[in-house]
PDB file of C-alpha atoms in Angstrom:
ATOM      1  CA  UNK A   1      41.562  34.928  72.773  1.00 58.00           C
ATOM      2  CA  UNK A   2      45.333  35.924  72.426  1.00 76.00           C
ATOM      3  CA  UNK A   3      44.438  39.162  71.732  1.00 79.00           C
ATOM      4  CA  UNK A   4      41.926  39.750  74.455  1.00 95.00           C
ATOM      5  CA  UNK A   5      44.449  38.132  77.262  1.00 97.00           C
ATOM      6  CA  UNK A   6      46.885  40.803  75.580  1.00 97.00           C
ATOM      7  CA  UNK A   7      45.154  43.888  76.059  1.00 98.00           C
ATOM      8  CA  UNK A   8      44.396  42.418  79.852  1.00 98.00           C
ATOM      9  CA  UNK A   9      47.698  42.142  80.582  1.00 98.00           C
ATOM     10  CA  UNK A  10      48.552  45.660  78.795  1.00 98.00           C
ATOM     11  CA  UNK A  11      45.752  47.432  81.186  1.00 98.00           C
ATOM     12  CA  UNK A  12      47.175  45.825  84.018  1.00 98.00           C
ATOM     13  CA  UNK A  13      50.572  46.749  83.264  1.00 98.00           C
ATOM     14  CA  UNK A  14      49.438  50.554  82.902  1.00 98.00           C
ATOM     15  CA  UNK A  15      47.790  50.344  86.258  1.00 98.00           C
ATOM     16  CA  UNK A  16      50.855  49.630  88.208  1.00 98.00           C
ATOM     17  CA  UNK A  17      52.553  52.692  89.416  1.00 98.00           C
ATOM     18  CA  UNK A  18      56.094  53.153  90.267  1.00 97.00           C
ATOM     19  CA  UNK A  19      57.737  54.724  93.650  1.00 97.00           C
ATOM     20  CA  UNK A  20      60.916  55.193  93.579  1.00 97.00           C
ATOM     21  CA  UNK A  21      62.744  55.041  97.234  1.00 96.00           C
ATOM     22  CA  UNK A  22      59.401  53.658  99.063  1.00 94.00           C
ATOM     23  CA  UNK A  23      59.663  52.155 101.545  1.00 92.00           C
ATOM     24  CA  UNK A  24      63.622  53.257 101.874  1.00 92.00           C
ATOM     25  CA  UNK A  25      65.880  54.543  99.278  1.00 94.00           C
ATOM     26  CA  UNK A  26      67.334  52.433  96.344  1.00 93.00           C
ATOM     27  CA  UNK A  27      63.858  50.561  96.729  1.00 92.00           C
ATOM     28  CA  UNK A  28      61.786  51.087  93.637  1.00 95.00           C
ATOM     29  CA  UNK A  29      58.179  50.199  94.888  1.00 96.00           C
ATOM     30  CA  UNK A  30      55.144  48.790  92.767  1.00 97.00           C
ATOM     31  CA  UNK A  31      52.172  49.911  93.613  1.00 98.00           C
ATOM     32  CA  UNK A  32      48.579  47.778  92.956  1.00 98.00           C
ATOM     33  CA  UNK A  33      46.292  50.688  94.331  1.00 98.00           C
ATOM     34  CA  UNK A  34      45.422  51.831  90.672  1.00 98.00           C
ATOM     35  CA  UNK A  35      44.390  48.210  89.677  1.00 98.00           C
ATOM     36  CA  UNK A  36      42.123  48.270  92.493  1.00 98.00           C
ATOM     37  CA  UNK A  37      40.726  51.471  92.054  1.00 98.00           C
ATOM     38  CA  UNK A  38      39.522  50.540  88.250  1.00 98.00           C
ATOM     39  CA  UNK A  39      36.886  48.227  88.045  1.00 98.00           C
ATOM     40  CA  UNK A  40      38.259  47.092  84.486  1.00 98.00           C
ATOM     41  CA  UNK A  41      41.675  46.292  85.428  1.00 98.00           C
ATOM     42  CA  UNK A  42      40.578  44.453  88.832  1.00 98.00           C
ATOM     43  CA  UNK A  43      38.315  42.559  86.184  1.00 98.00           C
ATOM     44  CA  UNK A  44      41.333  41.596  83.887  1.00 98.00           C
ATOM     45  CA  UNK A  45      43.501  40.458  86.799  1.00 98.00           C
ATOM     46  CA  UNK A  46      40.749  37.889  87.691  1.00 98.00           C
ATOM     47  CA  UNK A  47      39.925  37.057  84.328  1.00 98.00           C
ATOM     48  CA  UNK A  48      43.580  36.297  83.495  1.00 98.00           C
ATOM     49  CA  UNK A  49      44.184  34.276  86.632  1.00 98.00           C
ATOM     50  CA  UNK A  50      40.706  32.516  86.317  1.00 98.00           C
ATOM     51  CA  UNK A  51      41.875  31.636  82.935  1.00 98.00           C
ATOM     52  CA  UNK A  52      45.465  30.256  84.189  1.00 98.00           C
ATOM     53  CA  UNK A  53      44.059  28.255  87.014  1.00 98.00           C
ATOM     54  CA  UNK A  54      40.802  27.055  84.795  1.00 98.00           C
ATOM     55  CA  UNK A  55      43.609  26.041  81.816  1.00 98.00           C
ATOM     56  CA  UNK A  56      46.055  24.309  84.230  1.00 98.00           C
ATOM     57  CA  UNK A  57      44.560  23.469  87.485  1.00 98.00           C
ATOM     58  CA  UNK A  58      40.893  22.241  87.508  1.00 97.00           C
ATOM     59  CA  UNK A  59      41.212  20.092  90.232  1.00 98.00           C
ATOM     60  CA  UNK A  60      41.538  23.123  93.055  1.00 98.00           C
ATOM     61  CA  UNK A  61      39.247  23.146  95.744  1.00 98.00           C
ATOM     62  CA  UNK A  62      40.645  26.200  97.815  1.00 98.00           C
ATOM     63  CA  UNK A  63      42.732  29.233  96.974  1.00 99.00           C
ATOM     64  CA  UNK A  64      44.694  30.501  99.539  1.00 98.00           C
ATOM     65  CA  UNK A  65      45.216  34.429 100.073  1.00 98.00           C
ATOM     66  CA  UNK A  66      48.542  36.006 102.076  1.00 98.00           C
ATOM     67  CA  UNK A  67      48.857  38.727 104.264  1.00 96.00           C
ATOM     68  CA  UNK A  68      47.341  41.058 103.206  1.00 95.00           C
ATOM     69  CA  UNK A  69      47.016  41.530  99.381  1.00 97.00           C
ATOM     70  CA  UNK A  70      45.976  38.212  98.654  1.00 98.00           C
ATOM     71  CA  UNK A  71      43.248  38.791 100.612  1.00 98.00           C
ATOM     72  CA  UNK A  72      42.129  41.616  97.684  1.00 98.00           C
ATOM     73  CA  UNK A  73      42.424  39.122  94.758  1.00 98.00           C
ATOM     74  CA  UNK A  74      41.932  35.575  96.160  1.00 98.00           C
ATOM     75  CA  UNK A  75      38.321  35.869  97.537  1.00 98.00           C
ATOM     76  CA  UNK A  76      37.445  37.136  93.896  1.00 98.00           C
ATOM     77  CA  UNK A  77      39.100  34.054  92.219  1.00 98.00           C
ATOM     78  CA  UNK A  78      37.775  31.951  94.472  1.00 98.00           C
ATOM     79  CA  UNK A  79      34.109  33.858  94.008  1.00 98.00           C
ATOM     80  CA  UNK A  80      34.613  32.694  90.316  1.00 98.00           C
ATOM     81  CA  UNK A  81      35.861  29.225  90.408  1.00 98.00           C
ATOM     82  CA  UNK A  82      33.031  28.045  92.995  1.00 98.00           C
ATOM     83  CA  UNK A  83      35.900  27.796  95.848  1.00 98.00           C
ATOM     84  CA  UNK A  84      36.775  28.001  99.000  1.00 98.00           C
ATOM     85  CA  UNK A  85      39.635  30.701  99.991  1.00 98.00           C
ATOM     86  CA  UNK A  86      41.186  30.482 103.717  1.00 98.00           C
ATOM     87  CA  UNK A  87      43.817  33.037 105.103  1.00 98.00           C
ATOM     88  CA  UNK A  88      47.155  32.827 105.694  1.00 98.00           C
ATOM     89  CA  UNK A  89      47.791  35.380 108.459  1.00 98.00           C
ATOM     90  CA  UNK A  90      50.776  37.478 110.351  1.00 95.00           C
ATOM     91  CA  UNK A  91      51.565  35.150 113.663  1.00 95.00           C
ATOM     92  CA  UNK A  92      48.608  36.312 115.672  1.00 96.00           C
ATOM     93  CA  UNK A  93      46.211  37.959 113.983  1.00 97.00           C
ATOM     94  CA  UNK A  94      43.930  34.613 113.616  1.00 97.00           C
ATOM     95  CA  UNK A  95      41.219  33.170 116.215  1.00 98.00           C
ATOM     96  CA  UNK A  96      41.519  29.471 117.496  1.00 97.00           C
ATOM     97  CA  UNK A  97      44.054  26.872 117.107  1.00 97.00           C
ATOM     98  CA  UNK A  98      46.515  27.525 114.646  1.00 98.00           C
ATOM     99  CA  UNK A  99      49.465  26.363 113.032  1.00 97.00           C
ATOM    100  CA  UNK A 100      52.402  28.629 112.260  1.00 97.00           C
ATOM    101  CA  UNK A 101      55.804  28.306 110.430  1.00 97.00           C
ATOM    102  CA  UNK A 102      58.752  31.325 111.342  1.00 95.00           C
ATOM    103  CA  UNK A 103      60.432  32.325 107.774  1.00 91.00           C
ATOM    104  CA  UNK A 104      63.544  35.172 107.350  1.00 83.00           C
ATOM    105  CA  UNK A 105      63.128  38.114 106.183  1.00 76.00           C
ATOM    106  CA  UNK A 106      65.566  40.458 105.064  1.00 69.00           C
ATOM    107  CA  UNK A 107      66.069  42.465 108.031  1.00 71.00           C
ATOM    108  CA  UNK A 108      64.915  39.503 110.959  1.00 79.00           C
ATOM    109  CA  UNK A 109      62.056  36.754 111.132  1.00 90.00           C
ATOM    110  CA  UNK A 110      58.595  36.753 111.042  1.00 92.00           C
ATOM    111  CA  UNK A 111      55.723  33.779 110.947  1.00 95.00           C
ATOM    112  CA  UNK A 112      52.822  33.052 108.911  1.00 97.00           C
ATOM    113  CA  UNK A 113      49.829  30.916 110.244  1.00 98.00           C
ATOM    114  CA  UNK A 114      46.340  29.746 109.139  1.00 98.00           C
ATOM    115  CA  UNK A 115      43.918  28.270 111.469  1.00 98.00           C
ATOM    116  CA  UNK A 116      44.359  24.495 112.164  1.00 97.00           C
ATOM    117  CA  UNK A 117      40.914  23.384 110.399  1.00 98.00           C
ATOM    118  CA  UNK A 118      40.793  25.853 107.213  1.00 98.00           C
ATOM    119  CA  UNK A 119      42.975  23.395 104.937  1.00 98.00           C
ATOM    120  CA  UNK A 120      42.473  19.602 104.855  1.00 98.00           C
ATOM    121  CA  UNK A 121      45.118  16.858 103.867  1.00 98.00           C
ATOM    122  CA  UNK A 122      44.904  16.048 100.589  1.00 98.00           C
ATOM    123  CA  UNK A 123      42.752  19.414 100.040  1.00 98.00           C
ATOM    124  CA  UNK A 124      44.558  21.074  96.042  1.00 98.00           C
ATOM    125  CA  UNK A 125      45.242  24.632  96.450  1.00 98.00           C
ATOM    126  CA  UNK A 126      46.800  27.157  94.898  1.00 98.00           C
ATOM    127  CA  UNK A 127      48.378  30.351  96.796  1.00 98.00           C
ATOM    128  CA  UNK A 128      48.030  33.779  95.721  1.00 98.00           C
ATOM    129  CA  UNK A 129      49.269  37.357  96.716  1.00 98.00           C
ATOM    130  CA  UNK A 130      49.960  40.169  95.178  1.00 98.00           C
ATOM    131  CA  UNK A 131      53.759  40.217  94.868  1.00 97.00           C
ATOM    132  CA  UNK A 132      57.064  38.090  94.503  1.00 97.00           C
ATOM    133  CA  UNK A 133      60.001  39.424  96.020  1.00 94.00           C
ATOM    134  CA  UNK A 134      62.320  37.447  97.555  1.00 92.00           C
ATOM    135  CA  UNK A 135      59.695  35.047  98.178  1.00 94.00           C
ATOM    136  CA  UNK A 136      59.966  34.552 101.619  1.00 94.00           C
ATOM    137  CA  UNK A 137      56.479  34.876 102.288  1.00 94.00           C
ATOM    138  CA  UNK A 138      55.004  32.170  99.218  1.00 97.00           C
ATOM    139  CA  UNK A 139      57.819  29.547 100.675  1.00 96.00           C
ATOM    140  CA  UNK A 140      56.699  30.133 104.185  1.00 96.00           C
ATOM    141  CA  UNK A 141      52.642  29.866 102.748  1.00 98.00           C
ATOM    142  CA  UNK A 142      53.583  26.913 101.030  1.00 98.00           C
ATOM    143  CA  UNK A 143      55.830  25.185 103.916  1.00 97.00           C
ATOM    144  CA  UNK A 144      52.408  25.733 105.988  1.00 97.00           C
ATOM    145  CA  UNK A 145      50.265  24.077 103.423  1.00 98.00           C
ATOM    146  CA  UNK A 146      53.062  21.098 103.961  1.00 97.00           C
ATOM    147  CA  UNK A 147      52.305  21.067 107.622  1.00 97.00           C
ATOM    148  CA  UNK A 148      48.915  20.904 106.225  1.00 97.00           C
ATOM    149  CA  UNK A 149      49.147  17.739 103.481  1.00 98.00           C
ATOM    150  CA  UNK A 150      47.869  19.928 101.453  1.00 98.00           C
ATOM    151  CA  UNK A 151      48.501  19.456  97.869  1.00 98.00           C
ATOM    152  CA  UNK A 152      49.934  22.602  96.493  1.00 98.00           C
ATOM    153  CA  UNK A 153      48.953  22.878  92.456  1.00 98.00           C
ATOM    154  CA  UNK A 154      50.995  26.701  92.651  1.00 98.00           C
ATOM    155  CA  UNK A 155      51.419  30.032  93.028  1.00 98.00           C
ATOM    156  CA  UNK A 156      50.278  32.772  91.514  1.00 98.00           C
ATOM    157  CA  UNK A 157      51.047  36.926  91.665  1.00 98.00           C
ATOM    158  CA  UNK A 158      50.460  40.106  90.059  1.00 98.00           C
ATOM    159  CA  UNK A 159      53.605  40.650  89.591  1.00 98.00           C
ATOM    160  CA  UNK A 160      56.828  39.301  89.698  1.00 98.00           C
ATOM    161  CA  UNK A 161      60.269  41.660  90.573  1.00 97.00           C
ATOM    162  CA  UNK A 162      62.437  39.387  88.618  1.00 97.00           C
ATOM    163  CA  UNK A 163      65.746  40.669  90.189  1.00 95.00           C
ATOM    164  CA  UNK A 164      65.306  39.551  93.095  1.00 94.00           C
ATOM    165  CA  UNK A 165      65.334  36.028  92.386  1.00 95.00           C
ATOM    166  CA  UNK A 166      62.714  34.660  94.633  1.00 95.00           C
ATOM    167  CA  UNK A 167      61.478  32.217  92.574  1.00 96.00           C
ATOM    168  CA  UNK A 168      64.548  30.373  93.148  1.00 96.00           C
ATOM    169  CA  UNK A 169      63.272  29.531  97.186  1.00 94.00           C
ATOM    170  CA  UNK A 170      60.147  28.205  95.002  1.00 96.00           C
ATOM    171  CA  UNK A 171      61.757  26.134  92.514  1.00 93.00           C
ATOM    172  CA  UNK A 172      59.285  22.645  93.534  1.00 93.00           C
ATOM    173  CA  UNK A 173      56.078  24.989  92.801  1.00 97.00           C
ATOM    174  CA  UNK A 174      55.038  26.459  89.583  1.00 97.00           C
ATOM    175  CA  UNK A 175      54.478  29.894  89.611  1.00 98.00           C
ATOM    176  CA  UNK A 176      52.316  32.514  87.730  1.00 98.00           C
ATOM    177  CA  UNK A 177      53.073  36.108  87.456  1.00 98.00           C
ATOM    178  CA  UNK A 178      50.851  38.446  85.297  1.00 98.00           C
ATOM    179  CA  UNK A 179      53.741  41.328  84.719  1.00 98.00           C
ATOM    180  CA  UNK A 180      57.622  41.198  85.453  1.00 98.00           C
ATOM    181  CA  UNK A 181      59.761  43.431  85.959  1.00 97.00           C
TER     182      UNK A 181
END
């Protein structure tokens, strides 16, 4: 199976593209779109995190997608683990009650939210997008999931931009990254 999770990662790997001063110069942007537009490297993305979470967390009972990329790969995980997947929006962009938590960014604030019923206490889950940066965002989605008593087995990404150290803000979670850079 080594082999096979190899060759995954390796088409993976040659479907990320690299943009160099996007979205501002000195910024050297990774680009998903070509996973997404091959059928055989979306299918090895969700066959190497179904594989992860199926290895290391078979208790989960939701996965839980960010703004807006997890939204591409979590309802497909989910799909394949026989799970639930619930949002975790942009401050107003959800319907209902809500509960929100404000996190920095690197130029100002912003706030994530998820609707006040999708997650219950106690409920596992496990918290996917499609990138770690700084990891502003996953701390904020997992700082909601607190809010929540929800149990939070991890986080997983795509890919990881080392560099930037934001595992660090994420040191009481495991994380999962398919390709670092």
């Amino acid at each position: 199976m080594a082999a096979g999770r190899e060759s995954k990662l390796q088409l993976v790997h040659r479907h990320i593209r690299a943009f160099s001063d996007f979205p501002k110069k000195g910024i050297l942007f990774r680009d998903i779109c070509p996973i997404l537009k091959d059928p055989a490297a979306l299918t090895a993305v969700i066959d190497l995190f179904e594989e992860h979470v199926r290895k290391n967390h078979q208790h989960v009972e939701l996965i839980v997608g960010l703004d807006a990329r997890g939204f591409l790969f979590g309802p497909l995980l989910a799909q394949r683990l026989d799970v639930g997947f619930v949002l975790v929006r942009k401050k107003g962009k959800l319907p209902g009650s809500t509960v929100s938590v404000a996190y920095d960014l690197e130029y100002g604030k912003a706030e994530a939210e998820i609707q006040e019923d999708a997650v219950a206490p106690g409920q596992k889950v496990l918290l996917i997008d499609d990138l770690l940066a700084t990891g502003g965002t996953l701390y904020a989605a997992c700082e909601l999931m607190k809010k929540q008593q929800a149990e939070v087995l991890g986080c997983m990404v795509v890919i990881e931009l080392k560099e930037l150290n934001g595992i660090d803000k994420l040191k009481s979670h495991s994380v999962f990254s398919l390709v670092q850079y």
